[in-house]
Amino acid sequence: MASQRVVIFDTTLRDGEQSPGINLSPHDKIELAEALQALRVDVIEAGFAASSESDFTAIREVASRIKDCTVCSLSRAVERDIELTAQAVRSAPSGRIHIVLATSALHMKYKLQQEPEQVLEQAVHAVRFARRFSDNIEFSCEDASRSDFPFLARLVDAVICAGATTVSLPDTVGVAVPEEYGGLLRRLIAEVPSADRAVFSAHCHDDLGLAVANSLAAVHAGARQIECTINGIGERAGNASLEEIVMALRTRAEYFGLHTGIKTDRLVPTSALVARRTGFPVPPNKAIVGRNAFMHESGIHQDGMLKNPLTYQIMMGKDVGWPDYQLVLGKHSGRNGYSARMKRLGVNFSSDAALNSAFHRFKKLADSKRHLEDADLLTTIGDDL
Ligand code: KIV
Ligand code: ZN
């Protein structure tokens, strides 16, 4: 079976900005949207047009500058929001209206205070109304993972028949587990009569640390769009990390049989820019984009890496924007790693005995100091050259 394309829908500028503590100006959003375009995401959700004047302006500016991605804005399922959204994305060569309405019994009863039939009617009306402005309409069933299946399936069919071209099934509260979330997507795709007329999308939150796993389960089950953010930022514990999803699909292509259009060597620079503009630093041990992700300190690992990098690395750093790998010298490092690094500093020991005694001094130093700079390493040579 030929590899199939997964649409990468980036919501760093909308759900990502909903992270408590983040506030992006229109200027920040334009700069970040340009970086997302260079990364070659397929869809940029630039904000929520009806939420504030500044967000409306930011989305309109992004829409007028971004030529290679679809630009999208979130919208509640009400006419005023949809009109504002349509205006905000109008100048984009490809614009999308993203309508959201809750479908779980809990949300319908307590938040919307509506009967399920009213919600279904409102959803269909909103999609038909949005189609007056655009033929690229996404409908999100908020809290889909806690919704009653027969009702959800009926509503999904109704919004597709009304003209929605993408249907998203958010795990809004991050409660789903992979088998279950994948099962939800698989069953909807199989049972909704109009399913072949829309792209199904995953939107997962990380409250249990399962957002990436759930998103991957969804595409394995037939979804062809994933909604995600750079560095996994987003409401509460965040969204699925774009960089982890993209590299999982690429590194395990033989398992998924899927691919994305992402230019992966832009992942690290884009992550660093998002960290600077949001003020949310990237943890050193974060997969793909953390500074330790391609570093090796233990002696056993360094020895393996020097013999064949595949022993301890499943990806090459340069594929995501880092140097291929780095051997970091610390108290866990071994003689081979030390000697290789010293060679890169231009130091060649004349005998094994010279190397051994310099290595002994290095171990003592590494025990007392956490970060060893090149200058520190050079002090370990002593008179042994
Ligand atoms: O998590 C969610 O349900 C959302 C919707 C607004 C799409 O972000
Ligand atoms: Zn969300």
GROMACS .gro file of C-alpha atoms in nm, residues 57-189:
model
  133
   57THR     CA    1  -0.633   4.174   1.333
   58ALA     CA    2  -0.367   3.907   1.378
   59ILE     CA    3  -0.566   3.649   1.180
   60ARG     CA    4  -0.642   3.898   0.902
   61GLU     CA    5  -0.273   3.992   0.876
   62VAL     CA    6  -0.162   3.627   0.876
   63ALA     CA    7  -0.425   3.549   0.609
   64SER     CA    8  -0.298   3.827   0.384
   65ARG     CA    9   0.069   3.721   0.407
   66ILE     CA   10   0.066   3.342   0.412
   67LYS     CA   11   0.045   3.198   0.063
   68ASP     CA   12   0.148   2.832   0.100
   69CYS     CA   13  -0.072   2.711   0.389
   70THR     CA   14  -0.444   2.715   0.458
   71VAL     CA   15  -0.519   2.985   0.719
   72CYS     CA   16  -0.797   2.907   0.961
   73SER     CA   17  -0.979   3.069   1.253
   74LEU     CA   18  -1.186   2.905   1.524
   75SER     CA   19  -1.550   3.009   1.551
   76ARG     CA   20  -1.840   2.925   1.779
   77ALA     CA   21  -2.145   2.786   1.599
   78VAL     CA   22  -2.319   3.124   1.585
   79GLU     CA   23  -2.370   3.352   1.285
   80ARG     CA   24  -2.184   3.655   1.426
   81ASP     CA   25  -1.867   3.451   1.496
   82ILE     CA   26  -1.884   3.284   1.156
   83GLU     CA   27  -1.918   3.621   0.979
   84LEU     CA   28  -1.615   3.761   1.166
   85THR     CA   29  -1.415   3.447   1.090
   86ALA     CA   30  -1.504   3.466   0.722
   87GLN     CA   31  -1.391   3.830   0.713
   88ALA     CA   32  -1.066   3.753   0.896
   89VAL     CA   33  -0.957   3.473   0.659
   90ARG     CA   34  -1.103   3.625   0.340
   91SER     CA   35  -0.773   3.740   0.191
   92ALA     CA   36  -0.599   3.404   0.232
   93PRO     CA   37  -0.551   3.214  -0.096
   94SER     CA   38  -0.685   2.920   0.104
   95GLY     CA   39  -0.899   3.002   0.409
   96ARG     CA   40  -1.088   2.775   0.645
   97ILE     CA   41  -1.373   2.837   0.890
   98HIS     CA   42  -1.343   2.609   1.194
   99ILE     CA   43  -1.670   2.574   1.383
  100VAL     CA   44  -1.685   2.418   1.729
  101LEU     CA   45  -1.986   2.296   1.926
  102ALA     CA   46  -1.996   2.057   2.220
  103THR     CA   47  -2.157   1.716   2.175
  104SER     CA   48  -2.116   1.538   2.511
  105ALA     CA   49  -2.419   1.504   2.739
  106LEU     CA   50  -2.224   1.681   3.014
  107HIS     CA   51  -2.141   1.986   2.803
  108MET     CA   52  -2.483   2.003   2.636
  109LYS     CA   53  -2.669   1.988   2.968
  110TYR     CA   54  -2.453   2.213   3.187
  111LYS     CA   55  -2.261   2.440   2.953
  112LEU     CA   56  -2.491   2.486   2.654
  113GLN     CA   57  -2.813   2.411   2.846
  114GLN     CA   58  -2.963   2.266   2.530
  115GLU     CA   59  -3.126   1.941   2.432
  116PRO     CA   60  -2.925   1.716   2.195
  117GLU     CA   61  -3.171   1.780   1.909
  118GLN     CA   62  -3.122   2.157   1.944
  119VAL     CA   63  -2.745   2.109   1.933
  120LEU     CA   64  -2.774   1.898   1.618
  121GLU     CA   65  -2.991   2.163   1.454
  122GLN     CA   66  -2.751   2.442   1.554
  123ALA     CA   67  -2.454   2.246   1.416
  124VAL     CA   68  -2.622   2.191   1.079
  125HIS     CA   69  -2.736   2.553   1.060
  126ALA     CA   70  -2.386   2.681   1.143
  127VAL     CA   71  -2.223   2.469   0.873
  128ARG     CA   72  -2.481   2.572   0.610
  129PHE     CA   73  -2.434   2.936   0.707
  130ALA     CA   74  -2.053   2.906   0.689
  131ARG     CA   75  -2.077   2.750   0.341
  132ARG     CA   76  -2.207   3.086   0.215
  133PHE     CA   77  -1.854   3.220   0.270
  134SER     CA   78  -1.624   2.926   0.207
  135ASP     CA   79  -1.625   2.568   0.087
  136ASN     CA   80  -1.349   2.478   0.334
  137ILE     CA   81  -1.534   2.414   0.659
  138GLU     CA   82  -1.411   2.219   0.959
  139PHE     CA   83  -1.655   2.113   1.229
  140SER     CA   84  -1.525   2.011   1.576
  141CYS     CA   85  -1.741   1.805   1.808
  142GLU     CA   86  -1.607   1.941   2.136
  143ASP     CA   87  -1.564   1.672   2.404
  144ALA     CA   88  -1.617   1.406   2.135
  145SER     CA   89  -1.433   1.140   2.335
  146ARG     CA   90  -1.699   1.164   2.611
  147SER     CA   91  -1.996   1.189   2.373
  148ASP     CA   92  -2.266   0.927   2.329
  149PHE     CA   93  -2.163   0.729   2.019
  150PRO     CA   94  -2.499   0.703   1.836
  151PHE     CA   95  -2.566   1.076   1.883
  152LEU     CA   96  -2.210   1.169   1.779
  153ALA     CA   97  -2.233   0.953   1.465
  154ARG     CA   98  -2.568   1.110   1.371
  155LEU     CA   99  -2.433   1.461   1.421
  156VAL     CA  100  -2.113   1.389   1.226
  157ASP     CA  101  -2.321   1.258   0.935
  158ALA     CA  102  -2.549   1.563   0.950
  159VAL     CA  103  -2.265   1.818   0.943
  160ILE     CA  104  -2.093   1.639   0.654
  161CYS     CA  105  -2.420   1.636   0.461
  162ALA     CA  106  -2.455   2.009   0.541
  163GLY     CA  107  -2.112   2.076   0.385
  164ALA     CA  108  -1.835   2.023   0.643
  165THR     CA  109  -1.522   1.902   0.465
  166THR     CA  110  -1.321   1.815   0.778
  167VAL     CA  111  -1.463   1.672   1.101
  168SER     CA  112  -1.257   1.682   1.418
  169LEU     CA  113  -1.316   1.466   1.724
  170PRO     CA  114  -1.142   1.645   2.010
  171ASP     CA  115  -1.037   1.464   2.323
  172THR     CA  116  -1.096   1.801   2.485
  173VAL     CA  117  -1.016   1.698   2.843
  174GLY     CA  118  -0.733   1.455   2.759
  175VAL     CA  119  -0.908   1.154   2.913
  176ALA     CA  120  -0.895   0.902   2.626
  177VAL     CA  121  -0.644   0.619   2.595
  178PRO     CA  122  -0.499   0.519   2.255
  179GLU     CA  123  -0.696   0.202   2.183
  180GLU     CA  124  -1.020   0.371   2.277
  181TYR     CA  125  -0.953   0.692   2.083
  182GLY     CA  126  -0.835   0.501   1.775
  183GLY     CA  127  -1.147   0.283   1.811
  184LEU     CA  128  -1.371   0.590   1.814
  185LEU     CA  129  -1.222   0.717   1.487
  186ARG     CA  130  -1.229   0.372   1.325
  187ARG     CA  131  -1.593   0.319   1.417
  188LEU     CA  132  -1.705   0.664   1.300
  189ILE     CA  133  -1.524   0.625   0.967
   0.00000   0.00000   0.00000
